[in-house]
Coordinates of N, CA and C in Angstrom, one line a residue:
X1346 N -4.7 -220.7 73.6 CA -4.7 -222.2 73.2 C -5.8 -222.5 72.4
X1347 N -5.6 -223.4 71.3 CA -6.5 -223.7 70.3 C -7.2 -224.9 71.0
X1348 N -8.7 -225.1 70.6 CA -9.5 -226.0 71.1 C -10.1 -226.7 69.9
X1349 N -9.8 -228.1 69.9 CA -10.1 -228.7 68.6 C -11.4 -230.0 69.2
X1350 N -12.4 -230.0 68.4 CA -13.5 -230.8 68.8 C -13.9 -231.8 67.5
X1351 N -13.8 -233.0 67.7 CA -14.0 -233.9 66.5 C -15.3 -234.5 66.6
X1352 N -16.0 -234.7 65.5 CA -17.3 -235.3 65.6 C -17.6 -236.0 64.1
X1353 N -18.6 -236.9 64.1 CA -18.9 -237.6 62.9 C -18.6 -239.2 63.0
X1354 N -17.9 -239.6 64.0 CA -17.7 -241.0 64.3 C -18.9 -241.8 64.5
X1355 N -18.7 -243.2 64.5 CA -19.9 -244.1 64.7 C -19.6 -245.4 64.2
X1356 N -20.7 -246.3 64.2 CA -20.5 -247.7 63.8 C -21.0 -247.7 62.3
X1357 N -20.4 -248.5 61.5 CA -20.6 -248.5 60.0 C -20.1 -250.0 59.8
X1358 N -20.9 -250.3 58.7 CA -20.5 -251.8 58.1 C -19.4 -251.6 57.1
X1359 N -18.6 -252.6 56.9 CA -17.4 -252.7 56.1 C -18.1 -252.3 54.5
X1360 N -17.3 -251.4 54.0 CA -17.7 -251.0 52.6 C -18.3 -249.5 52.7
X1361 N -18.8 -249.3 54.1 CA -19.4 -247.9 54.2 C -18.7 -246.7 54.4
X1362 N -19.2 -245.6 54.7 CA -18.5 -244.3 54.5 C -19.0 -243.4 55.9
X1363 N -18.1 -242.6 56.1 CA -18.4 -241.5 57.2 C -17.5 -240.4 56.9
X1364 N -18.0 -239.2 57.3 CA -17.4 -238.0 57.2 C -17.0 -237.6 58.6
X1365 N -15.7 -237.4 59.1 CA -15.3 -236.8 60.3 C -15.1 -235.2 60.0
X1366 N -15.5 -234.6 61.1 CA -15.2 -233.2 61.2 C -14.4 -232.7 62.4
X1367 N -13.5 -231.7 62.3 CA -12.8 -231.4 63.4 C -13.0 -229.7 63.4
X1368 N -13.7 -229.2 64.4 CA -13.9 -227.9 64.6 C -12.9 -227.1 65.4
X1369 N -12.2 -226.2 65.1 CA -11.2 -225.4 65.9 C -11.6 -223.9 66.4
X1370 N -11.0 -223.6 67.5 CA -11.5 -222.3 68.1 C -10.3 -221.4 67.6
X1371 N -10.4 -220.1 67.7 CA -9.5 -219.1 67.4 C -9.6 -218.6 66.2
X1372 N -8.7 -217.5 65.7 CA -8.8 -216.9 64.6 C -7.4 -217.3 63.7
X1373 N -6.6 -218.3 64.2 CA -5.4 -218.6 63.4 C -5.5 -219.8 62.7
X1374 N -6.6 -220.5 62.7 CA -6.9 -221.7 62.2 C -6.2 -221.8 60.7
X1375 N -6.5 -220.9 59.9 CA -5.9 -220.9 58.5 C -4.3 -220.7 58.4
X1376 N -3.8 -220.5 59.5 CA -2.2 -220.5 59.6 C -1.5 -221.8 59.5
X1377 N -2.3 -222.9 59.8 CA -1.6 -224.2 60.5 C -2.1 -225.3 59.4
X1378 N -1.1 -226.2 59.3 CA -1.4 -227.6 58.5 C -2.3 -228.2 59.7
X1379 N -3.3 -229.1 59.3 CA -4.0 -229.7 60.1 C -3.9 -231.3 59.8
X1380 N -3.8 -232.3 60.9 CA -3.6 -233.6 60.6 C -4.7 -234.5 61.1
X1381 N -4.7 -235.6 60.8 CA -5.6 -236.6 61.5 C -4.7 -237.7 61.8
X1382 N -4.8 -238.4 62.9 CA -4.2 -239.5 63.4 C -5.3 -240.6 63.8
X1383 N -4.9 -241.9 64.0 CA -5.9 -242.7 64.6 C -5.1 -243.8 65.6
X1384 N -5.7 -244.3 66.5 CA -5.2 -245.2 67.5 C -6.2 -246.3 67.7
X1385 N -5.9 -247.6 67.4 CA -6.7 -248.7 67.7 C -6.2 -249.3 68.9
X1386 N -7.0 -250.3 69.5 CA -6.9 -250.8 70.9 C -5.6 -251.4 70.9
X1387 N -4.6 -251.4 71.7 CA -3.5 -252.1 71.9 C -2.3 -251.6 70.8
X1388 N -2.7 -250.5 70.0 CA -1.6 -250.1 69.2 C -1.3 -248.5 69.3
X1389 N -0.1 -248.3 68.8 CA 0.4 -246.9 68.9 C -0.4 -246.0 67.9
X1390 N -0.5 -244.7 68.0 CA -1.2 -243.8 67.4 C -0.4 -243.7 66.0
X1391 N -1.2 -243.7 65.1 CA -0.5 -243.5 63.6 C -1.1 -242.5 62.9
X1392 N -0.4 -242.0 61.7 CA -0.7 -240.7 61.1 C -1.6 -241.4 60.0
X1393 N -2.6 -240.5 59.7 CA -3.5 -240.8 58.6 C -3.6 -239.9 57.4
X1394 N -3.6 -238.5 57.7 CA -3.6 -237.6 56.7 C -3.3 -236.2 57.3
X1395 N -2.8 -235.5 56.2 CA -2.5 -234.1 56.7 C -3.0 -233.1 55.4
X1396 N -3.3 -231.9 55.7 CA -3.5 -230.8 54.7 C -2.8 -229.5 55.1
X1397 N -2.1 -229.1 54.0 CA -1.6 -227.8 54.7 C -2.5 -226.5 54.9
X1398 N -1.8 -225.5 55.3 CA -2.8 -224.3 55.9 C -3.5 -223.9 54.9
X1399 N -3.2 -223.9 53.5 CA -4.1 -223.3 52.7 C -5.1 -224.4 52.0
X1400 N -4.9 -225.5 52.3 CA -5.7 -226.5 51.6 C -5.4 -226.9 50.3
X1401 N -4.2 -226.4 49.7 CA -3.7 -226.8 48.5 C -2.8 -228.0 48.4
X1402 N -2.4 -228.6 49.4 CA -1.7 -229.7 49.4 C -2.0 -230.6 50.6
X1403 N -2.0 -232.0 50.2 CA -2.5 -232.9 51.1 C -1.5 -234.2 51.0
X1404 N -1.6 -235.1 52.0 CA -0.8 -236.2 51.9 C -1.6 -237.3 52.9
X1405 N -1.7 -238.5 52.3 CA -2.5 -239.5 53.1 C -1.5 -240.8 53.3
X1406 N -1.7 -241.4 54.3 CA -1.0 -242.6 54.5 C -1.2 -243.7 53.5
X1407 N -0.2 -244.6 53.2 CA -0.6 -245.5 52.2 C -1.9 -246.6 52.6
X1408 N -1.9 -246.6 54.0 CA -3.1 -247.7 54.3 C -4.4 -247.3 53.9
X1409 N -4.5 -245.9 53.8 CA -5.9 -245.4 53.4 C -5.9 -244.5 52.2
X1410 N -4.9 -244.7 51.3 CA -4.9 -243.9 50.0 C -5.9 -244.5 49.1
X1411 N -6.6 -243.6 48.3 CA -7.6 -244.0 47.6 C -8.9 -244.2 48.3
X1412 N -9.0 -244.1 49.5 CA -10.1 -244.3 50.2 C -10.5 -243.2 51.1
X1413 N -9.6 -242.6 51.9 CA -9.6 -241.3 52.6 C -9.4 -240.2 52.0
X1414 N -10.0 -239.0 52.3 CA -9.6 -237.9 51.7 C -9.7 -236.7 52.8
X1415 N -8.8 -235.8 52.8 CA -8.8 -234.8 53.7 C -9.1 -233.5 53.1
X1416 N -9.9 -232.7 53.7 CA -10.1 -231.3 53.3 C -10.4 -230.3 54.4
X1417 N -10.5 -229.1 54.0 CA -10.5 -228.0 55.0 C -11.4 -226.8 54.5
X1418 N -12.1 -226.1 55.4 CA -12.8 -224.9 55.1 C -12.4 -223.9 56.2
X1419 N -11.3 -223.1 55.7 CA -10.8 -222.0 56.7 C -11.8 -221.0 57.2
X1420 N -12.8 -220.9 56.3 CA -13.9 -219.9 56.6 C -14.7 -220.3 57.8
X1421 N -14.7 -221.8 58.0 CA -15.5 -222.4 59.0 C -14.7 -222.9 60.1
X1422 N -13.3 -222.7 60.0 CA -12.4 -223.3 61.1 C -12.6 -224.7 61.3
X1423 N -12.8 -225.4 60.2 CA -13.0 -226.9 60.1 C -12.4 -227.8 59.1
X1424 N -11.7 -228.8 59.6 CA -11.0 -229.7 58.7 C -11.9 -231.1 58.8
X1425 N -11.9 -231.7 57.4 CA -12.8 -232.9 57.5 C -11.8 -234.1 57.0
X1426 N -12.4 -235.5 57.2 CA -11.7 -236.5 56.8 C -12.8 -237.4 56.4
X1427 N -13.0 -237.5 55.1 CA -13.9 -238.5 54.4 C -13.4 -240.0 54.3
X1428 N -14.2 -240.7 55.0 CA -13.7 -242.1 54.9 C -14.6 -242.9 54.1
X1429 N -14.0 -243.7 53.0 CA -14.9 -244.5 52.0 C -14.3 -245.9 52.3
X1430 N -15.2 -246.8 51.7 CA -14.7 -248.1 51.5 C -14.1 -248.7 52.7
X1431 N -14.7 -248.5 53.9 CA -14.2 -248.8 55.4 C -13.9 -250.1 55.4
X1432 N -12.9 -250.6 56.3 CA -12.6 -252.0 56.5 C -12.6 -252.0 57.9
X1433 N -12.8 -253.4 58.4 CA -12.6 -253.5 59.8 C -11.4 -253.1 60.5
X1434 N -10.3 -253.1 59.9 CA -9.0 -252.7 60.3 C -9.0 -251.0 60.4
X1435 N -10.0 -250.5 59.9 CA -9.9 -249.0 60.2 C -10.6 -248.6 61.4
X1436 N -11.0 -249.6 62.2 CA -11.6 -249.2 63.5 C -10.5 -248.7 64.5
X1437 N -10.9 -247.5 65.1 CA -9.9 -246.7 65.9 C -10.5 -245.5 66.4
X1438 N -9.9 -245.1 67.4 CA -10.4 -243.6 67.6 C -9.5 -242.8 66.9
X1439 N -10.3 -241.7 66.3 CA -9.5 -240.9 65.3 C -9.4 -239.3 65.8
X1440 N -8.2 -238.9 65.7 CA -7.8 -237.5 66.4 C -7.6 -236.6 65.2
X1441 N -7.9 -235.4 65.5 CA -7.5 -234.4 64.6 C -6.3 -233.5 65.5
X1442 N -5.4 -232.9 64.7 CA -4.5 -232.3 65.4 C -3.9 -231.1 64.8
X1443 N -3.3 -230.0 65.4 CA -2.8 -228.8 64.6 C -1.4 -228.9 64.7
X1444 N -0.8 -228.8 63.5 CA 0.6 -228.5 63.4 C 1.3 -227.4 64.4
X1445 N 2.3 -227.5 64.8 CA 3.0 -226.5 65.7 C 3.6 -225.4 64.9
X1446 N 3.8 -225.5 63.5 CA 4.7 -224.6 62.7 C 3.5 -223.8 61.9
X1447 N 3.4 -222.4 62.1 CA 2.7 -221.6 61.2 C 3.0 -221.6 59.8
X1448 N 2.3 -221.8 58.7 CA 2.5 -221.8 57.2 C 3.8 -222.9 57.1
X1449 N 3.7 -223.7 57.8 CA 4.8 -224.9 57.7 C 4.5 -225.9 56.7
X1450 N 5.5 -227.0 56.6 CA 5.2 -228.1 55.6 C 4.4 -229.0 56.4
X1451 N 4.0 -230.1 55.5 CA 3.0 -231.1 56.0 C 3.8 -232.0 57.0
X1452 N 3.2 -232.1 58.2 CA 3.8 -233.0 59.2 C 3.3 -234.2 59.2
X1453 N 4.1 -235.4 59.3 CA 3.8 -236.7 59.4 C 4.0 -237.5 60.7
X1454 N 4.6 -236.6 61.6 CA 4.9 -237.4 62.8 C 4.0 -236.5 64.0
X1455 N 3.6 -237.2 65.0 CA 2.8 -236.6 66.2 C 3.6 -235.5 66.8
X1456 N 4.9 -235.8 66.9 CA 5.6 -234.7 67.7 C 5.5 -233.3 67.0
X1457 N 5.1 -233.2 65.6 CA 5.1 -232.0 65.0 C 3.8 -231.2 65.3
X1458 N 2.9 -231.9 66.1 CA 1.6 -231.3 66.4 C 1.5 -230.8 67.9
X1459 N 1.0 -229.8 68.2 CA 0.9 -229.2 69.7 C -0.5 -229.1 70.1
X1460 N -1.5 -229.6 69.4 CA -2.9 -229.5 69.8 C -3.7 -230.6 69.3
X1461 N -4.5 -231.2 70.3 CA -5.1 -232.3 69.9 C -6.6 -232.4 70.3
X1462 N -7.6 -232.9 69.5 CA -8.8 -233.1 70.0 C -8.9 -234.3 70.8
X1463 N -10.2 -234.5 71.3 CA -10.5 -235.6 72.4 C -10.7 -236.9 71.6
X1464 N -11.0 -236.9 70.3 CA -11.0 -238.1 69.5 C -12.4 -238.3 69.2
X1465 N -12.6 -239.3 68.1 CA -14.0 -239.7 67.9 C -13.9 -241.1 67.5
X1466 N -14.7 -241.9 68.0 CA -14.6 -243.5 67.8 C -15.2 -243.8 66.3
X1467 N -14.4 -244.6 65.6 CA -15.0 -245.3 64.2 C -14.9 -246.6 64.6
X1468 N -15.9 -247.3 64.3 CA -16.0 -248.8 64.4 C -16.7 -249.3 63.0
X1469 N -15.9 -250.3 62.6 CA -16.3 -250.7 61.3 C -16.5 -252.4 61.4
X1470 N -17.8 -252.8 61.2 CA -18.1 -254.2 61.5 C -17.9 -255.0 60.3
X1471 N -17.7 -256.3 60.3 CA -17.5 -257.0 59.1 C -18.8 -257.6 58.7

């Protein structure tokens, strides 16, 4: 069973930046697409970004397009989420997740993921 650990969250002012990291255990990290989701208080978990197994294809939600960038380093078993131009509405717990399908397509829905990290809090002050 893969183990995912997020880091890099924190408190930042509006307009600031953060880089989230998600380190994965195991030897098959490079086989799977990886996604980032977030959940704000009182709201459902929502898709943020996904990157395919090779790192060659990505997709981000409209709400963060042009501000957030997903990337991965398969040699380090790590996926990243660069958050720029942060807004108060970006405040949430951010989770990384592993798609359940080896060498599969980009998953946009939480049901397509079978392993989740514990989350890292991002708080953006106005």
